[in-house]
mmCIF file of C-alpha atoms in Angstrom:
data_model
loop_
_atom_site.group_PDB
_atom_site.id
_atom_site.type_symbol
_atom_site.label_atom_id
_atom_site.label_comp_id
_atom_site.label_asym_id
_atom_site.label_seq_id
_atom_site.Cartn_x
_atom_site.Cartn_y
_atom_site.Cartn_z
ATOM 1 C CA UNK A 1 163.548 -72.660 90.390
ATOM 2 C CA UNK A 2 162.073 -75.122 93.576
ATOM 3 C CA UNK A 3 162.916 -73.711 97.139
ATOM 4 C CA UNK A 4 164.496 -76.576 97.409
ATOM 5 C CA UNK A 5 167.101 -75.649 94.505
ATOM 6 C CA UNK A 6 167.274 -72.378 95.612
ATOM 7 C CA UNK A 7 168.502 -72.816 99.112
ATOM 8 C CA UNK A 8 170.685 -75.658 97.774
ATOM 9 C CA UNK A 9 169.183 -78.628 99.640
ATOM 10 C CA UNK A 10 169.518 -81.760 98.028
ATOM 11 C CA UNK A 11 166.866 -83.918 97.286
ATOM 12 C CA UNK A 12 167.510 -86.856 99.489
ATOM 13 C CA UNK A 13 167.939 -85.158 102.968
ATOM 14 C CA UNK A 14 166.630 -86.392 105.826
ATOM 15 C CA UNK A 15 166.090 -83.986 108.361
ATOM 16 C CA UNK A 16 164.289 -84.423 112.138
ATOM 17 C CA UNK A 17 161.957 -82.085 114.007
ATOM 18 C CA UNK A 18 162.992 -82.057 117.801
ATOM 19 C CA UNK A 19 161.359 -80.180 120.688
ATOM 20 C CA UNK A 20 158.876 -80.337 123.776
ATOM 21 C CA UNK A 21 155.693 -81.606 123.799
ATOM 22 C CA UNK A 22 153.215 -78.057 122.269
ATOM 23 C CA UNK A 23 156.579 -76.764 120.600
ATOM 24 C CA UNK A 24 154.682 -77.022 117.068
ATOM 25 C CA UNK A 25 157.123 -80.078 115.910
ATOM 26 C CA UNK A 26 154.278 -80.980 113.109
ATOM 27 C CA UNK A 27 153.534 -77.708 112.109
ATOM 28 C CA UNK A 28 156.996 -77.127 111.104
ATOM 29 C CA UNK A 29 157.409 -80.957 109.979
ATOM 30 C CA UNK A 30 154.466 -80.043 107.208
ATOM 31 C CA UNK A 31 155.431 -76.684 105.880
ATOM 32 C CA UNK A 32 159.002 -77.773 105.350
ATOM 33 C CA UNK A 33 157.866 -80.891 103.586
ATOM 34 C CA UNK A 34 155.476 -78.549 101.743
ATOM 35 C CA UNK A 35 158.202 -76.108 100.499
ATOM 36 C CA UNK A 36 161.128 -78.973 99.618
ATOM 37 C CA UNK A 37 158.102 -81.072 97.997
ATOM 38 C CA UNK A 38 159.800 -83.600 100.965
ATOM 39 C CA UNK A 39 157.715 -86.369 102.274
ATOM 40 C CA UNK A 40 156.834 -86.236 105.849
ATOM 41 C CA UNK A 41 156.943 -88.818 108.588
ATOM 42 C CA UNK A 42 154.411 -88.220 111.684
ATOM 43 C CA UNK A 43 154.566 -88.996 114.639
ATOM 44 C CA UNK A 44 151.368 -91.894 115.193
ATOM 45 C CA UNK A 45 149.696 -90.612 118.118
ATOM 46 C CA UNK A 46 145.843 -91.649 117.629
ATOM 47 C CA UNK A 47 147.045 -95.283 116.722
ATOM 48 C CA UNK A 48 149.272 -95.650 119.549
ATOM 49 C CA UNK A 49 147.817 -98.726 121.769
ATOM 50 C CA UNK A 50 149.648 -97.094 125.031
ATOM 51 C CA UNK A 51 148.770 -93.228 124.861
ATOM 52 C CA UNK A 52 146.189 -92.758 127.119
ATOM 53 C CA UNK A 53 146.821 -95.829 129.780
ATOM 54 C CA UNK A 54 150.147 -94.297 130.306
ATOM 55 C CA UNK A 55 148.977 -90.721 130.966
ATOM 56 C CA UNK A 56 146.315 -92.305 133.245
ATOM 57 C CA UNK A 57 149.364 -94.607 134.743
ATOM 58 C CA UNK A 58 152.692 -93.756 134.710
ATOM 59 C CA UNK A 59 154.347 -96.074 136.424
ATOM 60 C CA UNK A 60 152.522 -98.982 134.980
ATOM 61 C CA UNK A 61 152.818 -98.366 131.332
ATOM 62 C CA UNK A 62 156.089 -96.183 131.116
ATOM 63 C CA UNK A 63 157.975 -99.343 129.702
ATOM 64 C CA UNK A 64 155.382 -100.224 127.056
ATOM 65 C CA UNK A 65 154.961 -96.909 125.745
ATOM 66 C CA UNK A 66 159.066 -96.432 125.833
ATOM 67 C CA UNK A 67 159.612 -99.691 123.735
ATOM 68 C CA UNK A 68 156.478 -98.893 121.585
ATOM 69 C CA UNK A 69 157.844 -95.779 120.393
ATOM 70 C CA UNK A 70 161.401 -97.662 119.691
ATOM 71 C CA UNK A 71 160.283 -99.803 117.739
ATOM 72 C CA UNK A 72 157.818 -97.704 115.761
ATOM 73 C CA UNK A 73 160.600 -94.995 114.874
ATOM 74 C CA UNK A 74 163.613 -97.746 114.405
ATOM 75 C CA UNK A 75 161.079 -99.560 111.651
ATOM 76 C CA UNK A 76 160.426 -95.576 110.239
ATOM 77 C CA UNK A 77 164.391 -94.486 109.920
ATOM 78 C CA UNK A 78 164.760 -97.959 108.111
ATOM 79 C CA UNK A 79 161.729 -97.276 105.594
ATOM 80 C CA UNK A 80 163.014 -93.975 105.418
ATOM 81 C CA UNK A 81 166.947 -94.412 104.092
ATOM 82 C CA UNK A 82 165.512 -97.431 101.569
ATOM 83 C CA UNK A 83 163.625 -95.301 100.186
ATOM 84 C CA UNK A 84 165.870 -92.955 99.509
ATOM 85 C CA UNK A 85 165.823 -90.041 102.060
ATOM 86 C CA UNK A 86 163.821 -86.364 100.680
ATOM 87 C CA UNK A 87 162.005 -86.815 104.084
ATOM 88 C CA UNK A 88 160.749 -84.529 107.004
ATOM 89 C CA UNK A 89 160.781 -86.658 110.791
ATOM 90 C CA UNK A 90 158.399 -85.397 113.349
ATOM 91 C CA UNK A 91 160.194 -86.202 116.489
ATOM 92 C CA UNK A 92 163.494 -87.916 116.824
ATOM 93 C CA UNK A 93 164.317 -91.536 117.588
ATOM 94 C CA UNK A 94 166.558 -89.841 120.186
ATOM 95 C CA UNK A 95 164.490 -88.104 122.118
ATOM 96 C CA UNK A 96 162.729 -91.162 123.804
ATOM 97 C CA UNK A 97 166.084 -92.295 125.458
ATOM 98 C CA UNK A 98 167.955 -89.117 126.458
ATOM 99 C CA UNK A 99 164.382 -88.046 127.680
ATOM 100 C CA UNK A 100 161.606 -89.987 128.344
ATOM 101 C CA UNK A 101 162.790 -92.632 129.912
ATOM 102 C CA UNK A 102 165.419 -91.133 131.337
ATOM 103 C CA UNK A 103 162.575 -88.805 133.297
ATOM 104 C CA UNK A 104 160.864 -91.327 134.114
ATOM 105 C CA UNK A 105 163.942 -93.548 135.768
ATOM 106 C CA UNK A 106 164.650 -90.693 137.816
ATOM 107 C CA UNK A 107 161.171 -89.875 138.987
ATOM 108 C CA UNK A 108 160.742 -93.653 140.214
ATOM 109 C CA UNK A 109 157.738 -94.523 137.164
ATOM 110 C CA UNK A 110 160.024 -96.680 135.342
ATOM 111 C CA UNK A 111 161.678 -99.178 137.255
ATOM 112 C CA UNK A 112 165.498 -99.496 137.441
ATOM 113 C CA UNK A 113 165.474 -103.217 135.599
ATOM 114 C CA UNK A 114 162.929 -101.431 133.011
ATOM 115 C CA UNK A 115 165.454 -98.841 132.620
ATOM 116 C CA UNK A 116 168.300 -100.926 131.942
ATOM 117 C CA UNK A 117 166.684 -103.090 129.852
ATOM 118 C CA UNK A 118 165.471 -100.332 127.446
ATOM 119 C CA UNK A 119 168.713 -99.086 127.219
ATOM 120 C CA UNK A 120 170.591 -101.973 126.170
ATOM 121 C CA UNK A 121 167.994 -102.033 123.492
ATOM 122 C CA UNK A 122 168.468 -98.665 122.715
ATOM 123 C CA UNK A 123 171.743 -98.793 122.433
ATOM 124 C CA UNK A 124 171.901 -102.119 120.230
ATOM 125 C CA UNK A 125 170.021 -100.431 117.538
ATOM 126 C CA UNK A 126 170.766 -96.936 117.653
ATOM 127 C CA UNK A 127 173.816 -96.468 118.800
ATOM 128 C CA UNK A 128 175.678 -98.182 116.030
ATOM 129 C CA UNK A 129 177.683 -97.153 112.975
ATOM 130 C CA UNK A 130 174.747 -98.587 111.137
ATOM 131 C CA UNK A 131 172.181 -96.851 112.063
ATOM 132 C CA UNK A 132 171.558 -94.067 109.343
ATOM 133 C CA UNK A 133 171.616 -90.973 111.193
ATOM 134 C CA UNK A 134 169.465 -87.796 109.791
ATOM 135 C CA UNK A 135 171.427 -85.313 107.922
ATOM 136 C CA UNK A 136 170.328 -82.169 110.245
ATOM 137 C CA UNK A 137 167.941 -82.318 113.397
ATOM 138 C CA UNK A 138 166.355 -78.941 114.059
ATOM 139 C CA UNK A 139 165.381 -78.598 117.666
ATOM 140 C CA UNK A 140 162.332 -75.789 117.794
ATOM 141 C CA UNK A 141 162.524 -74.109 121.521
ATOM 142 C CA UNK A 142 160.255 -71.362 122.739
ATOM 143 C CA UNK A 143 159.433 -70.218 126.396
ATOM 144 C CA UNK A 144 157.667 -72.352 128.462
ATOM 145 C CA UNK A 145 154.694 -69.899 129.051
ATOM 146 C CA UNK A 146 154.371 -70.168 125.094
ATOM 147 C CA UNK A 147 154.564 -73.748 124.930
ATOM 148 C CA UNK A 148 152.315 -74.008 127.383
ATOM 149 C CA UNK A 149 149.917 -71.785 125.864
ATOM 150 C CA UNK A 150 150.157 -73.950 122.574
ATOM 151 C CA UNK A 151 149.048 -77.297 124.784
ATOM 152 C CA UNK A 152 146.222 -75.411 126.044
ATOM 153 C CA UNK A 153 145.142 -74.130 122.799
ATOM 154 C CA UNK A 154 145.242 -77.569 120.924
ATOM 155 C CA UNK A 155 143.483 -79.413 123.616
ATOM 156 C CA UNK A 156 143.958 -82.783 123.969
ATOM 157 C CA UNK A 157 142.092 -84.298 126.599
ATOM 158 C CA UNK A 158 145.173 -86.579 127.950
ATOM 159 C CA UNK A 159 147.085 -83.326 127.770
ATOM 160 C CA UNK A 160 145.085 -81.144 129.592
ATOM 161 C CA UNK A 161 145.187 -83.666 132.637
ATOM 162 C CA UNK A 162 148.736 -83.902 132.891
ATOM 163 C CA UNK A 163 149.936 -81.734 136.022
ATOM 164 C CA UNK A 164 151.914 -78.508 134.741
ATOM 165 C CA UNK A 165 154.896 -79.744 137.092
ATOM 166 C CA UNK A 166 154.987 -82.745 134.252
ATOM 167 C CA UNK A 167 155.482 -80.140 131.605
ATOM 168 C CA UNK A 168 158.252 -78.031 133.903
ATOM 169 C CA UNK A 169 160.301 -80.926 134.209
ATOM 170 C CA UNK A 170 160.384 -82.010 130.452
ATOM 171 C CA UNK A 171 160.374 -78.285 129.272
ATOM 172 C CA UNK A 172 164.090 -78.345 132.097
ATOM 173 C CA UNK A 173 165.227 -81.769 130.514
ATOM 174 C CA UNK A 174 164.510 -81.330 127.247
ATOM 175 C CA UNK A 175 166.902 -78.158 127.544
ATOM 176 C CA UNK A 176 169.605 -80.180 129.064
ATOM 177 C CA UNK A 177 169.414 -83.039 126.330
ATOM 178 C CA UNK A 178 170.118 -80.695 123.535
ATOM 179 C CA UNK A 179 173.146 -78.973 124.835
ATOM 180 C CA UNK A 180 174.370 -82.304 125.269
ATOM 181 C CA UNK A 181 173.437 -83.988 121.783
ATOM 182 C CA UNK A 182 176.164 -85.026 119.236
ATOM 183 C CA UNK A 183 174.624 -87.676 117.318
ATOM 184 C CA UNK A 184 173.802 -85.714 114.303
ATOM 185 C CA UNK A 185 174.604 -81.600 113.379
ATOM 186 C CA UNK A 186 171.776 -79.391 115.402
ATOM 187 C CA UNK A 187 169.682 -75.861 113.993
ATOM 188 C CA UNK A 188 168.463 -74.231 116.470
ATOM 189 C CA UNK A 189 165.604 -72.318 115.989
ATOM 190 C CA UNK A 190 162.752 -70.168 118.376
ATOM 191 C CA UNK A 191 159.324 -70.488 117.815
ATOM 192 C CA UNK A 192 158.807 -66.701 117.998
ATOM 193 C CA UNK A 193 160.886 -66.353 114.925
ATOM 194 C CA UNK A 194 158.742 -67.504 112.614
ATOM 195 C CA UNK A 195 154.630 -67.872 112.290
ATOM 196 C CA UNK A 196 153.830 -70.347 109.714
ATOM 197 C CA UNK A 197 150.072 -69.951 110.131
ATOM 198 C CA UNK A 198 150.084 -66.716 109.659
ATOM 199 C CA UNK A 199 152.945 -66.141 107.243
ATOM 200 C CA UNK A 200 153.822 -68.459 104.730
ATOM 201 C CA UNK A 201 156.799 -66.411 103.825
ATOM 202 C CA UNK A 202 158.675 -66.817 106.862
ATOM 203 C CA UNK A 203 159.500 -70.293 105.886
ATOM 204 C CA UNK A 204 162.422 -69.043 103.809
ATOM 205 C CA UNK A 205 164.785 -67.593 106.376
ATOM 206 C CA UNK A 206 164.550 -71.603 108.016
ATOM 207 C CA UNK A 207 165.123 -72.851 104.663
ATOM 208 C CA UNK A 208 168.285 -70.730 103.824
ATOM 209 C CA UNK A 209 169.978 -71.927 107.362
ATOM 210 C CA UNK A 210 168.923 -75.556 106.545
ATOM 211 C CA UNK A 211 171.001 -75.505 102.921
ATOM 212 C CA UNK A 212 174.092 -74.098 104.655
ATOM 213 C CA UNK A 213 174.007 -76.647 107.657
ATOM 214 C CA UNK A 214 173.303 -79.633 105.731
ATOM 215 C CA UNK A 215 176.252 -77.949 102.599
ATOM 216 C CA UNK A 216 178.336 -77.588 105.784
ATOM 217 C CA UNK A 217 177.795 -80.972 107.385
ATOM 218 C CA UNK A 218 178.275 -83.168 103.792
ATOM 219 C CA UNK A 219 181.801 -81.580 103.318
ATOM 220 C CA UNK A 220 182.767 -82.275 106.781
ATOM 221 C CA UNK A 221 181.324 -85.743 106.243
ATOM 222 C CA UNK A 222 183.396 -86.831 102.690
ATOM 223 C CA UNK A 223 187.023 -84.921 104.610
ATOM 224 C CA UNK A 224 186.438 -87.462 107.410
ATOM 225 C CA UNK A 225 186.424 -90.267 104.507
ATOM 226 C CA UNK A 226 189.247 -89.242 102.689
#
């Protein structure tokens, strides 16, 4: 018997990795697609034409990189359902609004115009009854001294130039965002729960909580049809 059959996941989930920048998002986004035999969908940072202009410019290239990463992960959730779901998202589609630009709105690098704009388009494509929303979105939270640690240790260079103050605020927001979130049904889980690098095994305890929530959130689903 699969993992995947034991823990009673179907086959065509979709589920999303949330959390803070250093949270370990892709490391959790590879051994769960690894143990469900899932396919994964990563999040395109060393093609991304905006990256390192924005971290060197804020204000200037907030807007691009915002609408960038809308369009990228609209296109992705589309390929995604046609092909059938049995997928594992690095980052969320919804993290870029109730976040990013969000932060940057209220620090003054995105303009107010800029703001609005991206949110009407935000809300056109997203915000919709036909936008296929995952089946589960785990949100991985640690403190910030570990997260921290874990940008440190990986070491990109745009990274390691970004103020710590930067990282405060989005560890603060990201916090906030999540205890407000009702798009889709939420796992929480702590990094210092688990250590997938270390031990393979404690992959299983995530896996049994996944079955139940997504077991849980179907039959909620087909009594709100019937």
């Amino acid at each position: 018997m699969s993992l995947r059959e034991r823990y009673n996941i179907p086959n065509d989930s979709v589920i999303t990795i949330a959390g803070t920048v250093g949270v370990g998002k892709s490391t959790m986004t590879n051994a769960l697609a690894e143990a469900l035999n899932f396919r994964t969908s990563l999040e395109k940072v060393d093609t991304n034409p905006y990256l390192d202009k924005f971290y060197a410019d804020f204000e200037r290239w907030s807007f691009h990189l915002q609408i960038y990463f809308l369009a990228e992960r609209f296109k992705e959730q589309k390929r995604i359902f046609e092909y059938g779901g049995g997928f594992i998202q690095d980052r969320s589609i919804y993290e870029d609004t109730g976040i990013f630009a969000k932060m940057h709105y209220d620090k003054g690098t995105m303009s107010e115009v800029d703001y609005e704009t991206y949110k009407s388009l935000f809300d056109a494509m997203v915000m919709t009854p036909y936008f296929p929303h995952p089946d589960l979105l785990i949100y991985l939270e640690g403190s910030f001294e570990d997260i921290i640690g874990r940008i440190k240790e990986r070491g990109r260079p745009m990274e390691q130039q970004t103020p710590l103050d930067y990282w405060d605020e989005m560890f603060k927001r990201y916090e906030n965002w999540i205890n407000n979130f009702n798009s889709c049904p939420i796992l929480r889980i702590n990094i210092a729960d688990y250590d997938l690098l270390n031990d393979e095994g404690s992959i299983e305890p995530v896996l049994e909580k996944i079955g139940h929530f997504i077991q849980q959130s179907r039959k909620w689903k087909s009594r709100q049809l019937t």
